[in-house]
mmCIF file of C-alpha atoms in Angstrom:
data_model
loop_
_atom_site.group_PDB
_atom_site.id
_atom_site.type_symbol
_atom_site.label_atom_id
_atom_site.label_comp_id
_atom_site.label_asym_id
_atom_site.label_seq_id
_atom_site.Cartn_x
_atom_site.Cartn_y
_atom_site.Cartn_z
ATOM 1 C CA UNK A 1 34.364 -54.287 5.348
ATOM 2 C CA UNK A 2 32.231 -54.388 8.586
ATOM 3 C CA UNK A 3 32.458 -50.297 8.247
ATOM 4 C CA UNK A 4 29.590 -50.632 4.873
ATOM 5 C CA UNK A 5 27.756 -53.170 6.018
ATOM 6 C CA UNK A 6 27.222 -56.015 8.511
ATOM 7 C CA UNK A 7 29.339 -59.460 9.015
ATOM 8 C CA UNK A 8 28.584 -62.052 10.939
ATOM 9 C CA UNK A 9 31.304 -65.117 11.081
ATOM 10 C CA UNK A 10 31.479 -68.432 12.716
ATOM 11 C CA UNK A 11 34.956 -69.715 13.668
ATOM 12 C CA UNK A 12 35.444 -73.278 15.526
ATOM 13 C CA UNK A 13 37.534 -74.336 17.825
ATOM 14 C CA UNK A 14 36.607 -72.735 20.480
ATOM 15 C CA UNK A 15 36.430 -75.311 23.213
ATOM 16 C CA UNK A 16 39.552 -77.445 23.240
ATOM 17 C CA UNK A 17 37.704 -80.055 21.522
ATOM 18 C CA UNK A 18 37.240 -77.521 18.803
ATOM 19 C CA UNK A 19 41.066 -76.214 18.767
ATOM 20 C CA UNK A 20 42.578 -78.955 18.879
ATOM 21 C CA UNK A 21 40.329 -80.315 16.073
ATOM 22 C CA UNK A 22 40.856 -77.119 14.685
ATOM 23 C CA UNK A 23 45.307 -77.856 14.329
ATOM 24 C CA UNK A 24 44.734 -81.478 12.860
ATOM 25 C CA UNK A 25 42.604 -79.823 10.501
ATOM 26 C CA UNK A 26 43.440 -76.981 9.350
ATOM 27 C CA UNK A 27 46.430 -75.486 11.798
ATOM 28 C CA UNK A 28 47.346 -72.889 10.112
ATOM 29 C CA UNK A 29 44.380 -71.039 10.521
ATOM 30 C CA UNK A 30 43.984 -71.760 14.530
ATOM 31 C CA UNK A 31 44.635 -69.613 17.465
ATOM 32 C CA UNK A 32 43.602 -68.186 20.573
ATOM 33 C CA UNK A 33 40.051 -68.103 20.545
ATOM 34 C CA UNK A 34 40.262 -65.197 22.864
ATOM 35 C CA UNK A 35 42.648 -63.105 20.465
ATOM 36 C CA UNK A 36 40.071 -63.684 17.989
ATOM 37 C CA UNK A 37 37.022 -62.907 19.698
ATOM 38 C CA UNK A 38 38.744 -59.609 20.237
ATOM 39 C CA UNK A 39 39.453 -58.589 17.175
ATOM 40 C CA UNK A 40 36.243 -59.762 16.361
ATOM 41 C CA UNK A 41 35.126 -56.798 18.767
ATOM 42 C CA UNK A 42 37.826 -54.765 17.315
ATOM 43 C CA UNK A 43 36.594 -54.919 13.724
ATOM 44 C CA UNK A 44 33.033 -53.884 14.340
ATOM 45 C CA UNK A 45 32.534 -58.728 13.107
ATOM 46 C CA UNK A 46 29.608 -59.848 14.532
ATOM 47 C CA UNK A 47 30.400 -63.021 15.230
ATOM 48 C CA UNK A 48 27.935 -66.737 16.092
ATOM 49 C CA UNK A 49 28.272 -69.657 18.024
ATOM 50 C CA UNK A 50 26.967 -70.990 15.895
ATOM 51 C CA UNK A 51 25.599 -71.271 12.535
ATOM 52 C CA UNK A 52 21.899 -71.608 13.243
ATOM 53 C CA UNK A 53 23.039 -68.242 15.615
ATOM 54 C CA UNK A 54 25.158 -66.509 12.246
ATOM 55 C CA UNK A 55 21.485 -67.360 10.023
ATOM 56 C CA UNK A 56 19.286 -65.802 12.415
ATOM 57 C CA UNK A 57 21.531 -63.294 12.498
ATOM 58 C CA UNK A 58 22.152 -62.546 8.589
ATOM 59 C CA UNK A 59 18.323 -62.517 8.502
ATOM 60 C CA UNK A 60 18.075 -59.602 11.436
ATOM 61 C CA UNK A 61 20.622 -57.277 9.521
ATOM 62 C CA UNK A 62 18.581 -57.425 6.472
ATOM 63 C CA UNK A 63 15.071 -56.864 8.059
ATOM 64 C CA UNK A 64 15.692 -54.970 11.031
ATOM 65 C CA UNK A 65 16.694 -51.569 11.756
ATOM 66 C CA UNK A 66 19.500 -51.157 13.655
ATOM 67 C CA UNK A 67 18.790 -49.701 17.440
ATOM 68 C CA UNK A 68 19.740 -46.627 18.141
ATOM 69 C CA UNK A 69 20.047 -47.204 22.082
ATOM 70 C CA UNK A 70 20.397 -50.046 24.361
ATOM 71 C CA UNK A 71 16.822 -49.892 25.853
ATOM 72 C CA UNK A 72 14.231 -53.085 25.471
ATOM 73 C CA UNK A 73 10.597 -52.896 26.552
ATOM 74 C CA UNK A 74 9.081 -56.638 26.038
ATOM 75 C CA UNK A 75 5.650 -56.971 25.354
ATOM 76 C CA UNK A 76 3.628 -60.503 26.787
ATOM 77 C CA UNK A 77 1.039 -62.143 26.754
ATOM 78 C CA UNK A 78 2.138 -64.796 29.386
ATOM 79 C CA UNK A 79 4.839 -64.203 32.225
ATOM 80 C CA UNK A 80 6.866 -67.383 32.324
ATOM 81 C CA UNK A 81 7.728 -66.000 28.170
ATOM 82 C CA UNK A 82 8.373 -63.154 29.756
ATOM 83 C CA UNK A 83 10.840 -63.974 32.774
ATOM 84 C CA UNK A 84 12.499 -66.316 30.455
ATOM 85 C CA UNK A 85 13.376 -63.888 27.630
ATOM 86 C CA UNK A 86 14.058 -60.389 30.750
ATOM 87 C CA UNK A 87 16.863 -63.835 31.942
ATOM 88 C CA UNK A 88 18.253 -63.624 28.510
ATOM 89 C CA UNK A 89 18.249 -59.475 28.558
ATOM 90 C CA UNK A 90 20.011 -59.863 31.479
ATOM 91 C CA UNK A 91 22.413 -62.007 30.350
ATOM 92 C CA UNK A 92 23.597 -60.596 26.760
ATOM 93 C CA UNK A 93 25.329 -57.054 29.166
ATOM 94 C CA UNK A 94 24.908 -54.739 26.990
ATOM 95 C CA UNK A 95 20.972 -54.266 25.651
ATOM 96 C CA UNK A 96 18.755 -52.609 28.732
ATOM 97 C CA UNK A 97 15.308 -54.335 30.806
ATOM 98 C CA UNK A 98 14.433 -50.693 31.187
ATOM 99 C CA UNK A 99 12.148 -49.696 34.280
ATOM 100 C CA UNK A 100 9.058 -48.351 32.508
ATOM 101 C CA UNK A 101 9.294 -44.115 32.514
ATOM 102 C CA UNK A 102 5.880 -43.492 35.082
ATOM 103 C CA UNK A 103 3.920 -40.992 31.641
ATOM 104 C CA UNK A 104 3.984 -44.801 29.204
ATOM 105 C CA UNK A 105 2.796 -46.615 32.255
ATOM 106 C CA UNK A 106 0.158 -43.813 32.597
ATOM 107 C CA UNK A 107 -0.846 -44.397 28.706
ATOM 108 C CA UNK A 108 -0.678 -48.584 29.416
ATOM 109 C CA UNK A 109 -2.796 -48.882 31.825
ATOM 110 C CA UNK A 110 -5.522 -47.138 30.038
ATOM 111 C CA UNK A 111 -5.166 -50.394 28.267
ATOM 112 C CA UNK A 112 -4.513 -52.798 30.893
ATOM 113 C CA UNK A 113 -6.704 -54.872 33.824
ATOM 114 C CA UNK A 114 -6.074 -52.742 36.985
ATOM 115 C CA UNK A 115 -4.527 -56.370 37.937
ATOM 116 C CA UNK A 116 -1.612 -56.231 35.531
ATOM 117 C CA UNK A 117 2.417 -55.054 36.625
ATOM 118 C CA UNK A 118 3.079 -52.007 35.714
ATOM 119 C CA UNK A 119 6.303 -53.566 35.267
ATOM 120 C CA UNK A 120 9.200 -54.249 32.421
ATOM 121 C CA UNK A 121 7.736 -57.160 31.364
ATOM 122 C CA UNK A 122 4.626 -55.724 30.441
ATOM 123 C CA UNK A 123 2.166 -58.405 31.066
ATOM 124 C CA UNK A 124 -1.242 -57.913 29.268
ATOM 125 C CA UNK A 125 -2.381 -60.327 32.567
ATOM 126 C CA UNK A 126 -5.178 -61.952 30.020
ATOM 127 C CA UNK A 127 -6.965 -58.785 29.532
ATOM 128 C CA UNK A 128 -6.560 -58.461 25.356
ATOM 129 C CA UNK A 129 -10.434 -57.005 23.745
ATOM 130 C CA UNK A 130 -9.516 -56.534 19.874
ATOM 131 C CA UNK A 131 -6.868 -53.846 19.515
ATOM 132 C CA UNK A 132 -5.297 -54.544 22.795
ATOM 133 C CA UNK A 133 -1.587 -55.550 21.224
ATOM 134 C CA UNK A 134 -1.066 -52.930 18.487
ATOM 135 C CA UNK A 135 -2.502 -50.356 20.237
ATOM 136 C CA UNK A 136 0.302 -50.899 23.481
ATOM 137 C CA UNK A 137 2.821 -51.899 21.117
ATOM 138 C CA UNK A 138 2.084 -48.772 19.599
ATOM 139 C CA UNK A 139 2.012 -47.238 23.237
ATOM 140 C CA UNK A 140 5.887 -48.912 23.819
ATOM 141 C CA UNK A 141 7.554 -48.132 20.437
ATOM 142 C CA UNK A 142 6.358 -44.282 20.235
ATOM 143 C CA UNK A 143 7.825 -43.980 23.494
ATOM 144 C CA UNK A 144 11.923 -41.989 23.238
ATOM 145 C CA UNK A 145 13.209 -44.248 26.010
ATOM 146 C CA UNK A 146 11.992 -47.298 24.526
ATOM 147 C CA UNK A 147 15.447 -48.081 21.832
ATOM 148 C CA UNK A 148 13.636 -51.866 21.068
ATOM 149 C CA UNK A 149 10.940 -54.060 21.457
ATOM 150 C CA UNK A 150 10.168 -57.796 22.060
ATOM 151 C CA UNK A 151 6.660 -58.900 21.139
ATOM 152 C CA UNK A 152 6.088 -62.685 23.175
ATOM 153 C CA UNK A 153 3.033 -65.027 22.339
ATOM 154 C CA UNK A 154 2.545 -64.165 19.162
ATOM 155 C CA UNK A 155 -0.320 -67.714 17.745
ATOM 156 C CA UNK A 156 -2.340 -67.710 20.464
ATOM 157 C CA UNK A 157 -5.025 -67.802 19.417
ATOM 158 C CA UNK A 158 -4.739 -68.289 16.295
ATOM 159 C CA UNK A 159 -3.479 -72.614 17.919
ATOM 160 C CA UNK A 160 -6.595 -71.492 20.161
ATOM 161 C CA UNK A 161 -8.662 -71.080 16.312
ATOM 162 C CA UNK A 162 -6.962 -74.624 15.344
ATOM 163 C CA UNK A 163 -8.155 -76.606 18.739
ATOM 164 C CA UNK A 164 -11.533 -75.539 17.904
ATOM 165 C CA UNK A 165 -11.881 -75.942 13.933
ATOM 166 C CA UNK A 166 -10.766 -79.474 14.601
ATOM 167 C CA UNK A 167 -13.375 -80.508 17.295
ATOM 168 C CA UNK A 168 -16.444 -82.590 17.323
ATOM 169 C CA UNK A 169 -18.281 -78.902 17.272
ATOM 170 C CA UNK A 170 -16.769 -77.049 14.316
ATOM 171 C CA UNK A 171 -18.173 -77.003 12.168
ATOM 172 C CA UNK A 172 -21.260 -75.436 12.917
ATOM 173 C CA UNK A 173 -21.857 -73.472 16.204
ATOM 174 C CA UNK A 174 -21.039 -70.638 14.868
ATOM 175 C CA UNK A 175 -17.560 -71.331 15.522
ATOM 176 C CA UNK A 176 -16.360 -70.014 12.047
ATOM 177 C CA UNK A 177 -17.291 -66.883 12.847
ATOM 178 C CA UNK A 178 -14.885 -67.260 15.718
ATOM 179 C CA UNK A 179 -12.499 -69.670 14.815
ATOM 180 C CA UNK A 180 -12.004 -67.106 11.299
ATOM 181 C CA UNK A 181 -11.616 -64.150 14.686
ATOM 182 C CA UNK A 182 -9.029 -65.682 16.206
ATOM 183 C CA UNK A 183 -6.755 -66.536 13.027
ATOM 184 C CA UNK A 184 -7.115 -62.485 11.450
ATOM 185 C CA UNK A 185 -6.464 -60.995 15.261
ATOM 186 C CA UNK A 186 -2.308 -62.838 15.234
ATOM 187 C CA UNK A 187 -2.650 -61.909 11.650
ATOM 188 C CA UNK A 188 -3.372 -58.083 12.790
ATOM 189 C CA UNK A 189 -0.934 -58.542 15.985
ATOM 190 C CA UNK A 190 2.581 -58.945 13.080
ATOM 191 C CA UNK A 191 1.104 -56.403 10.513
ATOM 192 C CA UNK A 192 1.566 -54.359 12.821
ATOM 193 C CA UNK A 193 4.829 -55.526 13.724
ATOM 194 C CA UNK A 194 5.949 -54.643 10.871
ATOM 195 C CA UNK A 195 4.813 -51.303 10.189
ATOM 196 C CA UNK A 196 5.092 -50.227 13.413
ATOM 197 C CA UNK A 197 9.004 -50.727 12.918
ATOM 198 C CA UNK A 198 9.190 -49.035 9.500
ATOM 199 C CA UNK A 199 7.466 -46.525 10.828
ATOM 200 C CA UNK A 200 8.993 -45.478 14.402
ATOM 201 C CA UNK A 201 12.240 -46.910 12.581
ATOM 202 C CA UNK A 202 12.660 -49.253 15.424
ATOM 203 C CA UNK A 203 13.245 -53.437 15.838
ATOM 204 C CA UNK A 204 10.659 -55.239 16.611
ATOM 205 C CA UNK A 205 10.939 -58.300 17.148
ATOM 206 C CA UNK A 206 8.545 -61.594 17.293
ATOM 207 C CA UNK A 207 9.316 -64.395 18.488
ATOM 208 C CA UNK A 208 7.342 -67.656 19.595
ATOM 209 C CA UNK A 209 7.791 -71.394 20.016
ATOM 210 C CA UNK A 210 4.790 -71.703 17.209
ATOM 211 C CA UNK A 211 7.066 -70.247 14.802
ATOM 212 C CA UNK A 212 8.623 -74.557 14.418
ATOM 213 C CA UNK A 213 6.439 -75.610 15.618
ATOM 214 C CA UNK A 214 3.507 -75.782 13.573
ATOM 215 C CA UNK A 215 4.320 -73.410 11.023
ATOM 216 C CA UNK A 216 1.622 -72.241 9.094
ATOM 217 C CA UNK A 217 -0.524 -70.719 12.402
ATOM 218 C CA UNK A 218 -1.412 -67.706 11.043
ATOM 219 C CA UNK A 219 0.496 -65.524 12.986
ATOM 220 C CA UNK A 220 4.184 -66.869 12.380
ATOM 221 C CA UNK A 221 3.194 -67.130 8.639
ATOM 222 C CA UNK A 222 2.036 -62.866 8.679
ATOM 223 C CA UNK A 223 5.912 -62.344 9.932
ATOM 224 C CA UNK A 224 7.338 -64.445 7.203
ATOM 225 C CA UNK A 225 5.202 -62.669 4.508
ATOM 226 C CA UNK A 226 6.364 -59.405 5.749
ATOM 227 C CA UNK A 227 9.921 -60.612 4.973
ATOM 228 C CA UNK A 228 11.513 -61.075 8.056
ATOM 229 C CA UNK A 229 12.104 -63.400 11.215
ATOM 230 C CA UNK A 230 10.004 -65.241 13.877
ATOM 231 C CA UNK A 231 12.316 -66.545 16.766
ATOM 232 C CA UNK A 232 11.655 -69.650 17.611
ATOM 233 C CA UNK A 233 12.059 -68.092 21.944
ATOM 234 C CA UNK A 234 12.438 -65.338 22.942
ATOM 235 C CA UNK A 235 16.410 -66.511 23.957
ATOM 236 C CA UNK A 236 16.662 -66.373 20.066
ATOM 237 C CA UNK A 237 15.283 -62.622 20.273
ATOM 238 C CA UNK A 238 17.367 -61.073 22.768
ATOM 239 C CA UNK A 239 20.406 -62.961 20.909
ATOM 240 C CA UNK A 240 19.879 -61.247 17.407
ATOM 241 C CA UNK A 241 18.802 -58.022 18.411
ATOM 242 C CA UNK A 242 22.075 -57.504 20.799
ATOM 243 C CA UNK A 243 23.902 -58.187 17.481
ATOM 244 C CA UNK A 244 21.429 -55.611 16.051
ATOM 245 C CA UNK A 245 22.885 -53.231 19.156
ATOM 246 C CA UNK A 246 27.055 -53.891 19.155
ATOM 247 C CA UNK A 247 26.748 -53.259 15.970
ATOM 248 C CA UNK A 248 24.766 -49.926 16.027
ATOM 249 C CA UNK A 249 27.133 -49.193 19.205
ATOM 250 C CA UNK A 250 30.378 -50.193 16.344
ATOM 251 C CA UNK A 251 28.886 -47.429 13.430
ATOM 252 C CA UNK A 252 28.603 -45.142 16.213
ATOM 253 C CA UNK A 253 31.815 -45.548 18.134
ATOM 254 C CA UNK A 254 33.476 -45.049 14.489
ATOM 255 C CA UNK A 255 30.793 -41.911 13.749
ATOM 256 C CA UNK A 256 29.519 -43.809 11.020
ATOM 257 C CA UNK A 257 25.684 -43.094 12.003
#
């Protein structure tokens, strides 16, 4: 079945306590977890550790294209998120936090301030103007060596807009226009991620804690409106991307793509 479409499963009993519980409940179905894990890999089956991970893997398979390779670029508006997501990519063991090619670095250099790190993750270094995020995202997605993008920080501008709208000086003082601008920016960023992913046939995963902390935030809301999942953290986006990549590799190894 996995040769035709992705199959995501959750199996309990991966720990000693869980295995004992499984043996007492459905003993005939209990098996060595390492053997089961190996069988899943050989069959191209995606094994999720938790039900939540299974839901997110299934949603990712349903809405994102399969990556053509392991190379990932992280685009972030905050350095700390990029570091944590880099750790997740390294822990994945198959995905690669690629070094930026010289030509891509030179392109990005035209859009970000001189203080940006010239490294992956691509940290915007607080230098964003109206079109910086969509333009840099397209530069990254269009590069032939890049196979997937993780975009972090969606919703920050809308969150700032919310704080303004809840303040004592709103409405008035020209704040209505500023609030509307910031909200629209995050919608544009989400729409760009969706459009560029479809145009270049590459997965672009967006992640922000605001996906769960403020579900009405225009950024995550626009991702949902596109039919895609906005992940609650970079780690969860990387986990889902790892499942995409492993399934893509399984298909390539069988000559299915």
